[in-house]
Amino acid sequence: MTTLGVVGAVTTPQLVDVVDTISGVRSYSSGGSRTLSSCYAERWGLRIEHPTPEDPFSDSEVTWLMPELGLRLTTHRPRSRHARSSPSVLSAVRVERDQRHWQTTDLLLGLAVPGGTTARIVRSEEFAAAVAGRVLRPGDADQALRTVHRTLEELSNVNHNLTSWLTWHGIYDSWPPL
């Protein structure tokens, strides 16, 4: 007689990264790190950029951490100026910071905002697996859902225009940055 084991959801450990604003290095929970090409504290959060040499399509990653909104905004600059740009991604995050470090915990749920069309929820399967596998604490899961749904509603109020949404939040800087 053969017994079958229970198959569970595959879960990813929670993703945490730390930006050291003094040394200009972003460290990941995986053990990797990136030297930042730019790192600026803004009244609304933190603006960083670093090269992505391993990515055949992307030259660099631009990230804005917006702790008051519980969001990280990311885009990739294409290697070719003729390439189609990828959607911007708003990810629900928990941000903790001190004078030198910004620690971001990814809450595994977000929105892809392609520009010119409706934003859509992304990473929902990963989020569900993390909740089922208890990788995400119930408070973090609740925060992720509330943040993503609030943001999706706000975006729909401005016709899914990311620049208008940022302006509505008092962020007047250009996105994507030049």
Coordinates of N, CA and C in Angstrom, one line a residue:
M1 N 0.8 -1.2 0.0 CA 0.0 0.0 0.0 C 0.9 1.2 0.0
T2 N 0.6 2.2 -0.9 CA 1.4 3.4 -1.0 C 0.6 4.5 -0.3
T3 N 1.3 5.3 0.5 CA 0.6 6.5 1.1 C 1.1 7.7 0.3
L4 N 0.2 8.6 0.1 CA 0.6 9.8 -0.6 C 0.8 10.9 0.4
G5 N 1.8 11.7 0.2 CA 2.0 12.8 1.1 C 1.1 14.0 0.8
V6 N 0.9 14.9 1.7 CA 0.1 16.1 1.5 C 1.0 17.1 0.7
V7 N 0.4 17.6 -0.4 CA 1.1 18.6 -1.2 C 0.6 19.9 -0.7
G8 N 1.5 20.8 -0.4 CA 1.2 22.1 0.1 C 1.6 23.2 -0.9
A9 N 1.2 24.4 -0.7 CA 1.6 25.5 -1.5 C 3.1 25.8 -1.3
V10 N 3.7 26.1 -2.4 CA 5.1 26.5 -2.3 C 5.2 27.9 -1.9
T11 N 5.9 28.2 -0.9 CA 6.0 29.6 -0.4 C 7.4 30.2 -0.5
T12 N 7.5 31.4 -0.7 CA 8.7 32.1 -0.8 C 9.0 32.8 0.6
P13 N 10.2 32.8 1.1 CA 10.4 33.5 2.3 C 10.2 35.0 2.1
Q14 N 9.8 35.7 3.1 CA 9.5 37.1 3.0 C 10.8 37.8 2.5
L15 N 10.5 38.7 1.5 CA 11.6 39.5 0.9 C 11.8 40.8 1.6
V16 N 13.0 40.9 2.1 CA 13.4 42.2 2.8 C 14.7 42.7 2.2
D17 N 14.7 44.0 1.9 CA 15.9 44.7 1.5 C 16.2 45.9 2.3
V18 N 17.4 46.2 2.4 CA 17.8 47.4 3.2 C 18.7 48.3 2.3
V19 N 18.3 49.6 2.3 CA 19.1 50.6 1.6 C 19.9 51.3 2.7
D20 N 21.2 51.3 2.5 CA 22.1 52.1 3.3 C 22.4 53.4 2.6
T21 N 21.8 54.5 3.1 CA 21.8 55.7 2.3 C 23.2 56.4 2.4
I22 N 24.0 56.0 3.4 CA 25.4 56.5 3.5 C 26.3 55.9 2.5
S23 N 26.4 54.5 2.5 CA 27.3 53.8 1.6 C 26.7 53.7 0.2
G24 N 25.4 53.9 0.0 CA 24.8 53.8 -1.3 C 24.7 52.3 -1.8
V25 N 24.3 51.4 -0.9 CA 24.2 50.0 -1.2 C 22.8 49.5 -0.8
R26 N 22.2 48.7 -1.7 CA 21.0 48.0 -1.4 C 21.3 46.6 -1.2
S27 N 20.9 46.0 0.0 CA 21.2 44.6 0.3 C 19.9 43.9 0.4
Y28 N 19.9 42.6 -0.2 CA 18.7 41.8 -0.2 C 18.8 40.7 0.7
S29 N 17.6 40.2 1.2 CA 17.6 39.0 2.1 C 18.2 37.8 1.5
S30 N 18.3 37.7 0.2 CA 18.9 36.6 -0.5 C 20.4 36.6 -0.3
G31 N 21.0 37.7 0.2 CA 22.4 37.8 0.3 C 23.1 38.7 -0.7
G32 N 22.4 39.0 -1.8 CA 23.0 39.8 -2.8 C 22.9 41.3 -2.4
S33 N 23.6 42.1 -3.2 CA 23.6 43.5 -2.9 C 23.8 44.3 -4.3
R34 N 23.5 45.5 -4.3 CA 23.7 46.4 -5.5 C 24.2 47.7 -5.0
T35 N 25.2 48.2 -5.8 CA 25.7 49.6 -5.5 C 24.7 50.5 -6.3
L36 N 24.2 51.5 -5.6 CA 23.3 52.4 -6.2 C 24.0 53.5 -7.0
S37 N 23.4 53.8 -8.2 CA 23.9 54.9 -9.0 C 23.3 56.2 -8.5
S38 N 22.2 56.2 -7.8 CA 21.7 57.4 -7.2 C 20.8 57.0 -6.0
C39 N 20.8 57.9 -5.0 CA 20.1 57.6 -3.7 C 19.8 59.0 -3.1
Y40 N 18.5 59.4 -3.1 CA 18.1 60.7 -2.6 C 16.9 60.6 -1.7
A41 N 17.0 61.2 -0.5 CA 15.9 61.3 0.4 C 15.0 62.4 -0.1
E42 N 13.8 62.2 -0.2 CA 12.8 63.2 -0.6 C 11.8 63.4 0.5
R43 N 11.0 64.5 0.5 CA 10.1 64.7 1.5 C 9.0 63.6 1.6
W44 N 8.8 63.0 0.4 CA 7.8 61.9 0.3 C 8.4 60.5 0.5
G45 N 9.7 60.4 0.6 CA 10.3 59.1 0.7 C 11.7 59.0 0.2
L46 N 12.1 57.9 -0.5 CA 13.4 57.7 -0.9 C 13.4 57.3 -2.4
R47 N 14.3 57.9 -3.2 CA 14.5 57.7 -4.6 C 15.8 57.0 -4.8
I48 N 15.8 55.8 -5.4 CA 17.1 55.1 -5.7 C 17.0 54.6 -7.2
E49 N 18.3 54.3 -7.7 CA 18.4 53.7 -9.0 C 19.7 52.9 -8.9
H50 N 19.7 51.7 -9.6 CA 20.9 50.9 -9.7 C 20.9 50.2 -11.1
P51 N 22.1 49.9 -11.6 CA 22.2 49.2 -12.9 C 21.7 47.8 -12.7
T52 N 21.3 47.2 -13.8 CA 20.8 45.8 -13.9 C 21.6 45.1 -15.0
P53 N 22.9 44.8 -14.8 CA 23.7 44.3 -15.9 C 23.3 42.8 -16.3
E54 N 22.7 42.1 -15.4 CA 22.3 40.7 -15.7 C 21.0 40.6 -16.6
D55 N 20.3 41.7 -16.7 CA 19.0 41.8 -17.4 C 19.3 42.2 -18.8
P56 N 18.9 41.3 -19.8 CA 19.2 41.6 -21.2 C 18.4 42.7 -21.8
F57 N 17.3 43.1 -21.1 CA 16.3 44.1 -21.7 C 16.4 45.4 -20.9
S58 N 16.8 45.3 -19.6 CA 16.8 46.5 -18.8 C 18.2 47.0 -18.4
D59 N 18.3 48.3 -18.5 CA 19.6 48.9 -18.2 C 19.7 49.2 -16.7
S60 N 18.6 49.6 -16.1 CA 18.6 49.9 -14.7 C 17.2 49.8 -14.1
E61 N 17.2 49.8 -12.8 CA 15.9 49.8 -12.0 C 15.8 51.1 -11.2
V62 N 14.7 51.7 -11.4 CA 14.4 52.9 -10.6 C 13.3 52.6 -9.6
T63 N 13.5 52.9 -8.3 CA 12.6 52.6 -7.2 C 12.4 53.8 -6.4
W64 N 11.1 54.1 -6.1 CA 10.7 55.1 -5.1 C 10.1 54.4 -3.9
L65 N 10.6 54.6 -2.7 CA 9.9 54.1 -1.5 C 9.0 55.3 -0.9
M66 N 7.8 55.0 -0.8 CA 6.8 55.9 -0.2 C 6.2 55.4 1.0
P67 N 6.9 55.5 2.2 CA 6.5 54.9 3.4 C 5.1 55.3 3.9
E68 N 4.7 56.6 3.7 CA 3.4 57.1 4.2 C 2.3 56.4 3.4
L69 N 2.5 55.9 2.2 CA 1.5 55.3 1.4 C 1.6 53.7 1.5
G70 N 2.7 53.2 2.1 CA 3.0 51.8 2.2 C 3.2 51.2 0.9
L71 N 3.9 51.9 0.0 CA 4.2 51.5 -1.4 C 5.6 51.7 -1.8
R72 N 6.0 50.8 -2.8 CA 7.3 50.9 -3.5 C 6.9 51.0 -5.0
L73 N 7.3 52.0 -5.7 CA 7.1 52.2 -7.1 C 8.3 51.9 -7.9
T74 N 8.2 51.0 -8.8 CA 9.4 50.5 -9.5 C 9.2 50.5 -11.1
T75 N 10.2 50.9 -11.8 CA 10.2 50.7 -13.2 C 11.6 50.3 -13.7
H76 N 11.7 49.8 -14.9 CA 13.0 49.4 -15.4 C 13.2 50.2 -16.7
R77 N 14.4 50.8 -16.8 CA 14.8 51.5 -18.0 C 15.2 50.5 -19.0
P78 N 14.7 50.6 -20.2 CA 15.1 49.6 -21.2 C 16.5 49.9 -21.8
R79 N 17.2 48.9 -22.2 CA 18.5 49.1 -22.8 C 18.5 49.9 -24.1
S80 N 17.5 49.6 -24.9 CA 17.3 50.2 -26.2 C 16.2 51.3 -26.1
R81 N 16.5 52.5 -26.6 CA 15.5 53.6 -26.6 C 14.3 53.2 -27.5
H82 N 14.5 52.2 -28.3 CA 13.4 51.8 -29.2 C 12.5 50.7 -28.6
A83 N 13.0 50.2 -27.4 CA 12.2 49.1 -26.8 C 11.0 49.6 -26.1
R84 N 10.0 48.8 -26.0 CA 8.8 49.1 -25.3 C 9.0 49.1 -23.8
S85 N 8.5 50.1 -23.1 CA 8.7 50.2 -21.7 C 7.8 49.2 -21.0
S86 N 8.3 48.7 -19.9 CA 7.6 47.7 -19.1 C 6.6 48.6 -18.1
P87 N 5.6 47.9 -17.6 CA 4.7 48.7 -16.8 C 5.4 49.1 -15.5
S88 N 5.0 50.2 -14.9 CA 5.4 50.5 -13.5 C 4.7 49.6 -12.6
V89 N 5.3 49.3 -11.5 CA 4.7 48.4 -10.5 C 4.7 49.1 -9.1
L90 N 3.5 49.1 -8.5 CA 3.3 49.6 -7.2 C 3.2 48.4 -6.3
S91 N 4.1 48.2 -5.4 CA 4.1 47.0 -4.5 C 3.8 47.4 -3.1
A92 N 2.9 46.7 -2.4 CA 2.6 47.0 -1.0 C 3.9 46.6 -0.2
V93 N 4.3 47.4 0.7 CA 5.5 47.2 1.5 C 5.3 47.8 2.9
R94 N 6.1 47.2 3.8 CA 6.3 47.8 5.1 C 7.7 48.5 5.2
V95 N 7.8 49.7 5.5 CA 9.0 50.4 5.5 C 9.4 50.9 6.9
E96 N 10.6 50.5 7.3 CA 11.1 51.0 8.6 C 12.4 51.7 8.3
R97 N 12.6 52.8 9.0 CA 13.8 53.6 8.7 C 14.4 54.2 9.9
D98 N 15.7 54.5 9.8 CA 16.4 55.4 10.8 C 17.2 56.4 10.0
Q99 N 18.2 57.0 10.7 CA 18.9 58.0 10.0 C 19.7 57.5 8.8
R100 N 20.1 56.2 8.8 CA 20.9 55.7 7.7 C 20.3 54.7 6.9
H101 N 19.4 53.8 7.4 CA 18.9 52.7 6.7 C 17.4 52.8 6.5
W102 N 17.0 52.3 5.3 CA 15.6 52.1 5.0 C 15.4 50.6 4.7
Q103 N 14.6 49.9 5.6 CA 14.3 48.5 5.5 C 12.9 48.3 4.9
T104 N 12.8 47.6 3.8 CA 11.6 47.4 3.2 C 11.2 45.9 3.2
T105 N 10.0 45.6 3.7 CA 9.5 44.2 3.7 C 8.4 44.2 2.6
D106 N 8.6 43.3 1.6 CA 7.7 43.1 0.5 C 6.5 42.3 1.0
L107 N 5.3 42.9 0.9 CA 4.1 42.2 1.3 C 3.4 41.4 0.2
L108 N 4.2 41.2 -0.9 CA 3.9 40.2 -1.9 C 2.6 40.4 -2.7
L109 N 2.1 41.7 -2.8 CA 0.9 42.0 -3.6 C 1.1 43.4 -4.1
G110 N 0.7 43.6 -5.4 CA 0.9 44.9 -6.0 C 0.0 45.1 -7.2
L111 N 0.3 46.2 -7.9 CA -0.4 46.6 -9.0 C 0.6 46.9 -10.2
A112 N 0.3 46.4 -11.3 CA 1.0 46.8 -12.6 C 0.2 47.9 -13.2
V113 N 0.9 49.0 -13.5 CA 0.3 50.2 -14.0 C 1.0 50.5 -15.4
P114 N 0.4 49.9 -16.5 CA 1.0 50.0 -17.8 C 1.0 51.4 -18.4
G115 N 0.2 52.2 -18.0 CA 0.1 53.6 -18.6 C -0.9 53.5 -19.8
G116 N -1.9 54.3 -19.8 CA -2.8 54.3 -20.9 C -3.9 53.3 -20.9
T117 N -3.8 52.4 -19.8 CA -4.8 51.4 -19.7 C -5.0 51.1 -18.2
T118 N -5.9 50.2 -17.9 CA -6.3 49.9 -16.5 C -5.2 49.2 -15.7
A119 N -4.9 49.7 -14.5 CA -4.0 48.9 -13.6 C -4.6 47.6 -13.3
R120 N -3.7 46.6 -13.0 CA -4.2 45.3 -12.6 C -3.4 44.8 -11.4
I121 N -4.1 44.0 -10.6 CA -3.4 43.4 -9.4 C -2.5 42.3 -9.9
V122 N -1.3 42.3 -9.3 CA -0.2 41.3 -9.7 C 0.3 40.6 -8.4
R123 N 0.8 39.4 -8.6 CA 1.4 38.5 -7.6 C 0.4 37.9 -6.6
S124 N -0.9 37.9 -7.1 CA -1.9 37.3 -6.2 C -1.7 35.9 -5.8
E125 N -1.2 35.1 -6.7 CA -0.9 33.7 -6.4 C 0.2 33.5 -5.3
E126 N 1.3 34.3 -5.5 CA 2.4 34.3 -4.5 C 1.9 34.8 -3.2
F127 N 1.0 35.9 -3.2 CA 0.5 36.4 -1.9 C -0.4 35.3 -1.2
A128 N -1.2 34.6 -2.0 CA -2.1 33.6 -1.4 C -1.3 32.5 -0.8
A129 N -0.2 32.1 -1.5 CA 0.6 31.0 -1.0 C 1.4 31.4 0.3
A130 N 1.8 32.7 0.3 CA 2.5 33.2 1.5 C 1.5 33.3 2.7
V131 N 0.3 33.6 2.4 CA -0.7 33.7 3.5 C -1.0 32.2 4.0
A132 N -1.2 31.3 3.1 CA -1.5 29.9 3.4 C -0.4 29.3 4.1
G133 N 0.9 29.6 3.7 CA 2.0 29.0 4.3 C 2.5 29.8 5.6
R134 N 1.8 30.8 6.0 CA 2.1 31.6 7.1 C 3.4 32.3 7.1
V135 N 3.8 32.6 5.8 CA 5.0 33.4 5.6 C 4.7 34.9 5.9
L136 N 3.5 35.3 5.5 CA 3.0 36.6 5.8 C 2.1 36.5 7.1
R137 N 2.4 37.4 8.0 CA 1.6 37.5 9.2 C 0.2 38.1 8.9
P138 N -0.8 37.7 9.6 CA -2.1 38.2 9.3 C -2.2 39.8 9.2
G139 N -1.5 40.5 10.0 CA -1.5 41.9 10.0 C -0.9 42.5 8.7
D140 N 0.2 41.8 8.2 CA 0.9 42.2 7.0 C 0.0 41.9 5.8
A141 N -0.7 40.7 5.8 CA -1.6 40.4 4.7 C -2.8 41.3 4.6
D142 N -3.3 41.7 5.8 CA -4.4 42.7 5.8 C -3.9 44.1 5.3
Q143 N -2.7 44.5 5.7 CA -2.2 45.7 5.2 C -2.0 45.7 3.7
A144 N -1.5 44.6 3.2 CA -1.3 44.5 1.7 C -2.6 44.6 1.0
L145 N -3.6 43.9 1.4 CA -4.9 44.0 0.8 C -5.5 45.4 0.8
R146 N -5.4 46.0 2.0 CA -6.0 47.3 2.1 C -5.2 48.3 1.2
T147 N -3.9 48.2 1.3 CA -3.1 49.2 0.5 C -3.3 49.0 -1.0
V148 N -3.3 47.8 -1.5 CA -3.5 47.6 -2.9 C -4.9 48.0 -3.4
H149 N -5.9 47.7 -2.6 CA -7.3 48.0 -3.0 C -7.5 49.5 -2.9
R150 N -7.0 50.2 -1.9 CA -7.1 51.6 -1.8 C -6.4 52.3 -3.0
T151 N -5.2 51.8 -3.3 CA -4.4 52.4 -4.4 C -5.1 52.2 -5.7
L152 N -5.7 51.0 -5.9 CA -6.4 50.7 -7.2 C -7.6 51.7 -7.3
E153 N -8.3 51.9 -6.2 CA -9.5 52.8 -6.2 C -9.0 54.2 -6.5
E154 N -7.9 54.7 -5.9 CA -7.4 56.0 -6.2 C -7.0 56.2 -7.6
L155 N -6.3 55.1 -8.1 CA -5.9 55.2 -9.6 C -7.1 55.3 -10.5
S156 N -8.1 54.5 -10.2 CA -9.3 54.5 -11.0 C -10.0 55.9 -11.0
N157 N -9.8 56.7 -9.9 CA -10.4 58.0 -9.8 C -9.7 59.0 -10.7
V158 N -8.4 58.7 -11.1 CA -7.6 59.6 -12.0 C -7.4 58.9 -13.3
N159 N -8.3 58.0 -13.7 CA -8.2 57.2 -15.0 C -6.9 56.5 -15.2
H160 N -6.4 55.9 -14.1 CA -5.2 55.0 -14.1 C -4.0 55.8 -14.6
N161 N -4.0 57.1 -14.4 CA -2.8 57.9 -14.8 C -1.9 58.1 -13.6
L162 N -0.8 57.4 -13.6 CA 0.2 57.4 -12.5 C 0.7 58.8 -12.1
T163 N 1.0 59.6 -13.1 CA 1.4 61.0 -12.8 C 0.4 61.8 -12.1
S164 N -0.9 61.6 -12.5 CA -2.0 62.3 -11.8 C -2.1 61.8 -10.4
W165 N -2.0 60.5 -10.2 CA -2.1 59.9 -8.9 C -1.0 60.4 -8.0
L166 N 0.2 60.4 -8.5 CA 1.3 61.0 -7.7 C 1.1 62.4 -7.3
T167 N 0.6 63.2 -8.2 CA 0.3 64.6 -8.0 C -0.7 64.8 -6.9
W168 N -1.8 63.9 -7.0 CA -2.8 63.9 -6.0 C -2.3 63.7 -4.6
H169 N -1.2 62.9 -4.5 CA -0.5 62.6 -3.2 C 0.6 63.7 -2.9
G170 N 0.7 64.7 -3.7 CA 1.6 65.8 -3.4 C 3.0 65.5 -3.9
I171 N 3.2 64.5 -4.8 CA 4.5 64.2 -5.3 C 4.5 64.7 -6.7
Y172 N 5.3 65.8 -6.9 CA 5.2 66.5 -8.2 C 6.4 66.1 -9.1
D173 N 7.2 65.2 -8.7 CA 8.4 64.7 -9.5 C 7.9 63.9 -10.7
S174 N 8.6 64.0 -11.8 CA 8.2 63.3 -13.0 C 8.4 61.8 -12.9
W175 N 7.4 61.0 -13.3 CA 7.5 59.5 -13.4 C 7.0 59.1 -14.8
P176 N 7.8 58.2 -15.4 CA 9.1 57.7 -14.9 C 10.1 58.8 -15.0
P177 N 11.1 58.8 -14.1 CA 12.1 59.8 -14.1 C 12.9 59.8 -15.4
L178 N 13.3 61.0 -15.8 CA 14.1 61.1 -17.0 C 15.6 60.7 -16.8

